[in-house]
Each structure stands twice: as C-alpha cells, then as structure tokens.
Amino acid sequence: MTGFFITGTDTGVGKTCITAALLRAFLDAGRHALAVKPVQTGCLKTEHGLVAEDAEVYGRLAAPYFPDGYPEVCCRKYIPACSPHLAADMAGDTLTPDTLAEEVRTLGANTLTLVEGAGGVAVPLGDGMTMLDLMQRLDLPVIIVADNKLGMINHTLMTIEMVRNAGLSVAGVVINNTTPVSDDGSLRRSNVATIEEYGDVSILADIPNCDGGTKSDALFVEAMAKALPLLDSTAKSDVQNDLNFDADHIWHPYTSATNPLPTVKVRSARGTRLILEDDTELVDGMASWWCAIHGYAHPTLDRAMREQQGRMSHVMFGGLTHDPAISLCRKLIDLAPEGLEHVFLADSGSVSVEVALKMALQYMQTKGEVERTKLFTVRGGYHGDTCGAMSVCDPNNGMHHLFSGLLPKQIFAPRPACRFDEEYDPSSLEEAARVLKKHSSEIAAIIVEPIVQGAGGMWFYHPEYLRGLRALADEHGILLILDEIATGFGRTGKFFASEWAGISPDILCVGKGLSGGYMTLAATLATSEVAHTISADGGVLMHGPTFMGNPLACAVANASLDLLQQTDWQSQVHNIETWLNQALAPCRELRDVANVRVLGAIGVVELDAPVNVPQLQEQFIQRGVWLRPFGKLIYAMPPYIISEEEVARIGAVIHNAIAENRHQ
Ligand code: PMP
C-alpha cells in the first residue's frame, strides 16, 4: 500500500482540512488518490444513516474528481464524539489494529491513500492498542499536523518521538495556525524553527490562520501542493535493486556467495507474522531459528530494550558490572537445574559452547588430569559453527572433512537409537558405554543436546539414555555438558529438556530463546565444583568477549524470562504439541514421508530424500507461511503465541507442498 498516515499532536488541530487539501493537491497533480478514515467518532445520525463530517470535507475539496459523489471512506462510524475505544464499546463493537488495517487496505487498494487518524497517536482503540498500533500495521510514512499554540513544541516533539520509536518514518510536520496571531508572529516562527531543529524533521507547510471554512480551502490546497515534492522524496526503497545487491555482495548462512539460495526481504515482524516488502504476511513457523519464543515486537520486550537503551547500550564487562547482568544471572541460577551456581555470559550459542569446552578442559588441567583433553559426544549432534563447537557436531553434517586440518579429533558414539516415545531399550546405550570406557582416561567431558538433537537432524531420543550418560560420566569422573541452546526455555514442554531425565549437568549452555529472540546472547552455567576447581590457586577462565554481558541483551533477556514466567507457557507449548500432532498427521499418509514426529513446540516431517529448498520456500511463501527446511527435514518450531489456526495452516501447507511436488 502506498500513501501517508496523517496524525495530529492533539484533536482539533486541523487534520481533516489538511488531509482533504493534500488529497486535492495529489489529484490536481494527476495522481490517483483517496483519503480514508479508519475510525470516525462524532458522526451525525441522519435519515441516510451516519454521516461523517470528515468525509464531507474530503468530498467537498475533491468534488471535481468525484462527479458522482465521494465514496464511502470511513471504516467505522460512531455517534459519540469521544475516544474510539469508548465509542466502539458503547456501540458493542471491537476495534483491532489488524482488522482496521485490513479494512483500510481494501478501501485504498491500488491508489495512493491518505489515512487520517482520529486524534493523536496515543488515542486508545481498545485492549491496550492505540492508534500507533494501527499506524504500525499500515506502515506508511507519517505526516504530523500541529497547531501553532502554547505547548505545541512539547506535543509535537513527543509525537515525533513516539512515531519514530514505533519504527515509522516521519514524512514531515504540517504547522497549522487555528487561532489569529496576537503579536508580530515571531513566537510562532520560533516554535516552527524549534520543531524543525529539535525534531530533525521537514516542515511540510506552515499554514497561516484562517477559519477552516470554505473560503480557506484554496489556501490549504496551495500550501499542500507546495509540499508534494518533499513528500515524493519519501518514496520506498527499490526492492529488486536491494535484492540484487544482497545476492551479489552479502553472504547468507550456508549458501554460495556467487549463486546463493533465494532470499526474501522482510520489512517488519509482529506477533507470529513476518511482513514482507510487498505487504505479504507470513505465518512464522521458525521463530527465527527457534529464538523468538514470545513472537515479534512484543510490547514488554520492546519497552525493556528502549528503557535500557535510555540508560546505556553497552559497557565492557572487564572490571565493570551492572543491574541487567546481575539480575539476569540471579534468574538463571534460580531457574537452572540444581547445582549450577556460576554464570558466564557469552555473545552467541557457539561461543557459550566454546566456553563450556574450555571450562571442562581447564577443570581437568587444574585437577592434574592433564591427559583428559578430548570430548565425547554422539553422532547427529549440533553445537555451533566455531571450531571447538564444530568439532563436536556430527562429523558429516558438521563437514569435518572440510576442516580436518583445524578441528581437534573428538570421540564419537552412534546417535542415540532409542526414540523418545518408544519403550526404552537399554542396549541403545551399550556402544556409548563401551567407547567411553575405552577412552575414559582421555575424556574431559561428554557434551550432548538433551532429548532433542536439533540442527543435526531433529531427532528425539529417550530420557533414559540421557540418564545413562549422566551415570557414565559420574562413573568415569567425566563432566557432563548439556547444550540446551535449542531446547531450553520450554521448547520441549519442560523448562529445560534435562528435566525429562531428572538430571543436572556440570555445565549448561543456554541461548536462543534466552533474549526472546531480540539480541544475540547466551550463557554458560557451571557448578561450584567446576568454578572453584578452575579458580583454585589463582586460576582464571580464559575467555572475555567484547560484548560480554551486553546490557541491552541482558535487559531484554530479563524481560523475556519474566514474561515466560508470567505466562502459562506449559499450556501454550502443550497446545502447540496437540495442534502440531493434528496438523502434521495427514503427512504420514504421503508416500515420500519417512517419519512424522512432534515434541513440545517442535514438529518434524522427515522425507525419504533431501528436499528442494528454494522450490519449497517459494511454495510456502505463496501460501503465506515461513518455513526453512533442511536436508530431508521440513519442520516447525513456532513462537509459543501461535494460534491453532496458524498451526493448522502450517500443517496444511507442508502437506500440500509434499503432495504436489510428488506429482511433478
Ligand atoms: N547449540 C545448539 C543446540 C544449537 O541449536 C545452536 C544453534 N542452532 C548452537 C549451539 C549455536 O548457537 P549460535 O547459532 O547462537 O552460535
């Protein structure tokens, strides 16, 4: 949709005259334009129904271009002249930004649309939503109308700030003068200059006083016509040009620099939806690689970020500390499995794994067990893309052969064979036990993803196997590192996946959902035994990234953890599990499908052969869903706020894509 959103610093500042004048100016300039009003309060009740004064003004100014009368352009009309939320409530109606935006889009399809708000940006629509939420949904450049009077600098600058904080662009400010000037005009000129300077905005027009009646229409139109060149310069970016640059110069994950897999450009994200440049909305089945657990643009997380940014975005962690980090580490220790008392804040999941490996090695070194320099893990795992982490990834998926000169050789056992939902087969642990026993004197630690192996194959294994590993680690005096980067914070139905087995690790890695998907942040937690041993005799852990303990990331993580604890995430994840089971069940009937499995908020369809990623991606997008398959796997790990209908849509889209591709 193209156009502008016209808001005011207050009610009664002349928004309607300016919207109508701008409409006329665009029409005079040969543009196909329409002014619409999502909510109109204060309508008159007549024999022809409710009449909106604003629409009458549009009709009057645009009359030459609408000989048959101006079309119906108000989405919702109410009689009481009060706040929209109240007027709607009195009429037994509900206003939601999503439905209003949809209605506006329908009215303004294929035309430059001037959307006039009601009152200012903080005007309530109901259910905690304001006009600003509707403005975000429409994502049009914003024109702010201000009345040049006492207090206007304050109101205008606050409006500009709110609009920008919402991620919207301010196309400019129109200054109106609704009252006659009582001095030589210098005060009013100073107001305008102050807004331009402090607000860093364009003044689109400064319209002298008039009484707002018919005789002043020409004055308004003339002023707005002069503003058109300034407004045209706020045109949107050239998407194809940007995508070409991206493909030519920007490396994306796991793809060629010269012939990359296709990418789509996202303009914004909200709730469970990704919004593309062409306004297409996709239901997000990926939670941005599993981290956006609360969905996107959550008001609580947004606020936490802004508040922290107001204090400080970053300071080094060497020699300095701060509230966001202290409070986060307190929470992590409280929430983590028993015995984990020391926290290292890392800047990504992979780094937290590196730190865990270093902790394990330093622990053994300090204990004098200097031969213990290797790690034991199982095939099918994934722990990150840095060297230490890569060395414990599945040798095939982790492409060890590419980096064989660089990666340390670790000790591998087969992938845990016993499925999560099968009866436990004790023999599935035999090979791991044998390998561990054989190499026990060289091994510092076991590292595994508990219960769910993620990027290595989306494999769910039996909790008894994990308990077995804990017992084997204890038996051989080896540390157990659990990588809960993907599984932590409720994803599998337990807060940490290790709870399925009722065990605690010696070292724990968390990341992804930790910051609610807002900032790159991870943490490595260790027992006192590990921390105290490393630190005995003045020992120090040799790690310290620049962005360690980043206050913005910690602040949003604090908010995310609080939010998680305030919401009934258990029910959310349990519901998603039920819905995924229903939605993916029909895939079992498809010939190319090898297996369908669901655990918590993870749903997996495994095919017999690797999928065609670009083809599937395109099909999914066309059907309004965002999924990113890999290998033989099409899977969903959605935000916890996803609805039953959205899960059903994801399931249907996956099913149809597999079924259709079979016939090609
Ligand atoms: N461990 C696991 C289990 C993961 O799933 C991931 C990320 N997919 C990582 C480590 C690496 O985290 P990051 O991408 O933040 O470095």
PDB file of N, CA and C and ligand atoms in Angstrom, residues 290 348-350 353 382-384 449 483 485-486 512, ligand 1:
ATOM      1  N   TRP A 290      14.286 -20.515  16.079  1.00  0.00           N
ATOM      2  CA  TRP A 290      13.820 -21.042  17.357  1.00  0.00           C
ATOM      3  C   TRP A 290      13.992 -20.101  18.540  1.00  0.00           C
ATOM      4  N   SER A 348      26.982 -15.553  21.898  1.00  0.00           N
ATOM      5  CA  SER A 348      26.201 -16.389  20.975  1.00  0.00           C
ATOM      6  C   SER A 348      26.245 -17.822  21.491  1.00  0.00           C
ATOM      7  N   GLY A 349      25.374 -18.653  20.944  1.00  0.00           N
ATOM      8  CA  GLY A 349      25.341 -20.044  21.371  1.00  0.00           C
ATOM      9  C   GLY A 349      26.677 -20.728  21.160  1.00  0.00           C
ATOM     10  N   SER A 350      27.254 -20.526  19.978  1.00  0.00           N
ATOM     11  CA  SER A 350      28.531 -21.177  19.680  1.00  0.00           C
ATOM     12  C   SER A 350      29.603 -20.766  20.692  1.00  0.00           C
ATOM     13  N   VAL A 353      29.283 -22.511  23.892  1.00  0.00           N
ATOM     14  CA  VAL A 353      29.800 -23.889  23.802  1.00  0.00           C
ATOM     15  C   VAL A 353      31.329 -23.875  23.914  1.00  0.00           C
ATOM     16  N   TYR A 382      24.534 -31.114  17.076  1.00  0.00           N
ATOM     17  CA  TYR A 382      24.939 -29.813  16.535  1.00  0.00           C
ATOM     18  C   TYR A 382      25.173 -28.878  17.715  1.00  0.00           C
ATOM     19  N   HIS A 383      26.320 -28.205  17.717  1.00  0.00           N
ATOM     20  CA  HIS A 383      26.636 -27.323  18.844  1.00  0.00           C
ATOM     21  C   HIS A 383      27.143 -25.957  18.409  1.00  0.00           C
ATOM     22  N   GLY A 384      27.133 -25.667  17.118  1.00  0.00           N
ATOM     23  CA  GLY A 384      27.576 -24.343  16.681  1.00  0.00           C
ATOM     24  C   GLY A 384      28.615 -24.435  15.594  1.00  0.00           C
ATOM     25  N   GLU A 449      23.176 -32.530  23.262  1.00  0.00           N
ATOM     26  CA  GLU A 449      21.920 -31.801  23.375  1.00  0.00           C
ATOM     27  C   GLU A 449      20.953 -32.747  24.076  1.00  0.00           C
ATOM     28  N   ASP A 483      23.938 -29.016  26.234  1.00  0.00           N
ATOM     29  CA  ASP A 483      23.721 -27.872  25.353  1.00  0.00           C
ATOM     30  C   ASP A 483      22.204 -27.714  25.197  1.00  0.00           C
ATOM     31  N   ILE A 485      20.794 -24.936  24.244  1.00  0.00           N
ATOM     32  CA  ILE A 485      20.609 -23.706  23.469  1.00  0.00           C
ATOM     33  C   ILE A 485      19.304 -23.758  22.685  1.00  0.00           C
ATOM     34  N   ALA A 486      19.005 -24.906  22.093  1.00  0.00           N
ATOM     35  CA  ALA A 486      17.764 -25.029  21.325  1.00  0.00           C
ATOM     36  C   ALA A 486      16.600 -25.501  22.194  1.00  0.00           C
ATOM     37  N   LYS A 512      19.638 -18.731  22.347  1.00  0.00           N
ATOM     38  CA  LYS A 512      18.415 -18.600  21.534  1.00  0.00           C
ATOM     39  C   LYS A 512      17.271 -17.879  22.267  1.00  0.00           C
TER      40      LYS A 512
HETATM   41  N1  PMP B   1      23.893 -25.449  20.061  1.00  0.00           N
HETATM   42  C1  PMP B   1      22.678 -25.784  19.600  1.00  0.00           C
HETATM   43  C2  PMP B   1      21.984 -26.989  20.168  1.00  0.00           C
HETATM   44  C3  PMP B   1      22.086 -25.025  18.604  1.00  0.00           C
HETATM   45  O1  PMP B   1      20.877 -25.378  18.139  1.00  0.00           O
HETATM   46  C4  PMP B   1      22.760 -23.887  18.108  1.00  0.00           C
HETATM   47  C5  PMP B   1      22.140 -23.005  17.033  1.00  0.00           C
HETATM   48  N2  PMP B   1      21.311 -23.626  16.135  1.00  0.00           N
HETATM   49  C6  PMP B   1      24.020 -23.573  18.626  1.00  0.00           C
HETATM   50  C7  PMP B   1      24.551 -24.366  19.606  1.00  0.00           C
HETATM   51  C8  PMP B   1      24.794 -22.389  18.122  1.00  0.00           C
HETATM   52  O2  PMP B   1      24.224 -21.196  18.551  1.00  0.00           O
HETATM   53  P1  PMP B   1      24.537 -19.856  17.745  1.00  0.00           P
HETATM   54  O3  PMP B   1      23.960 -20.022  16.382  1.00  0.00           O
HETATM   55  O4  PMP B   1      23.842 -18.804  18.564  1.00  0.00           O
HETATM   56  O5  PMP B   1      26.008 -19.669  17.728  1.00  0.00           O
END
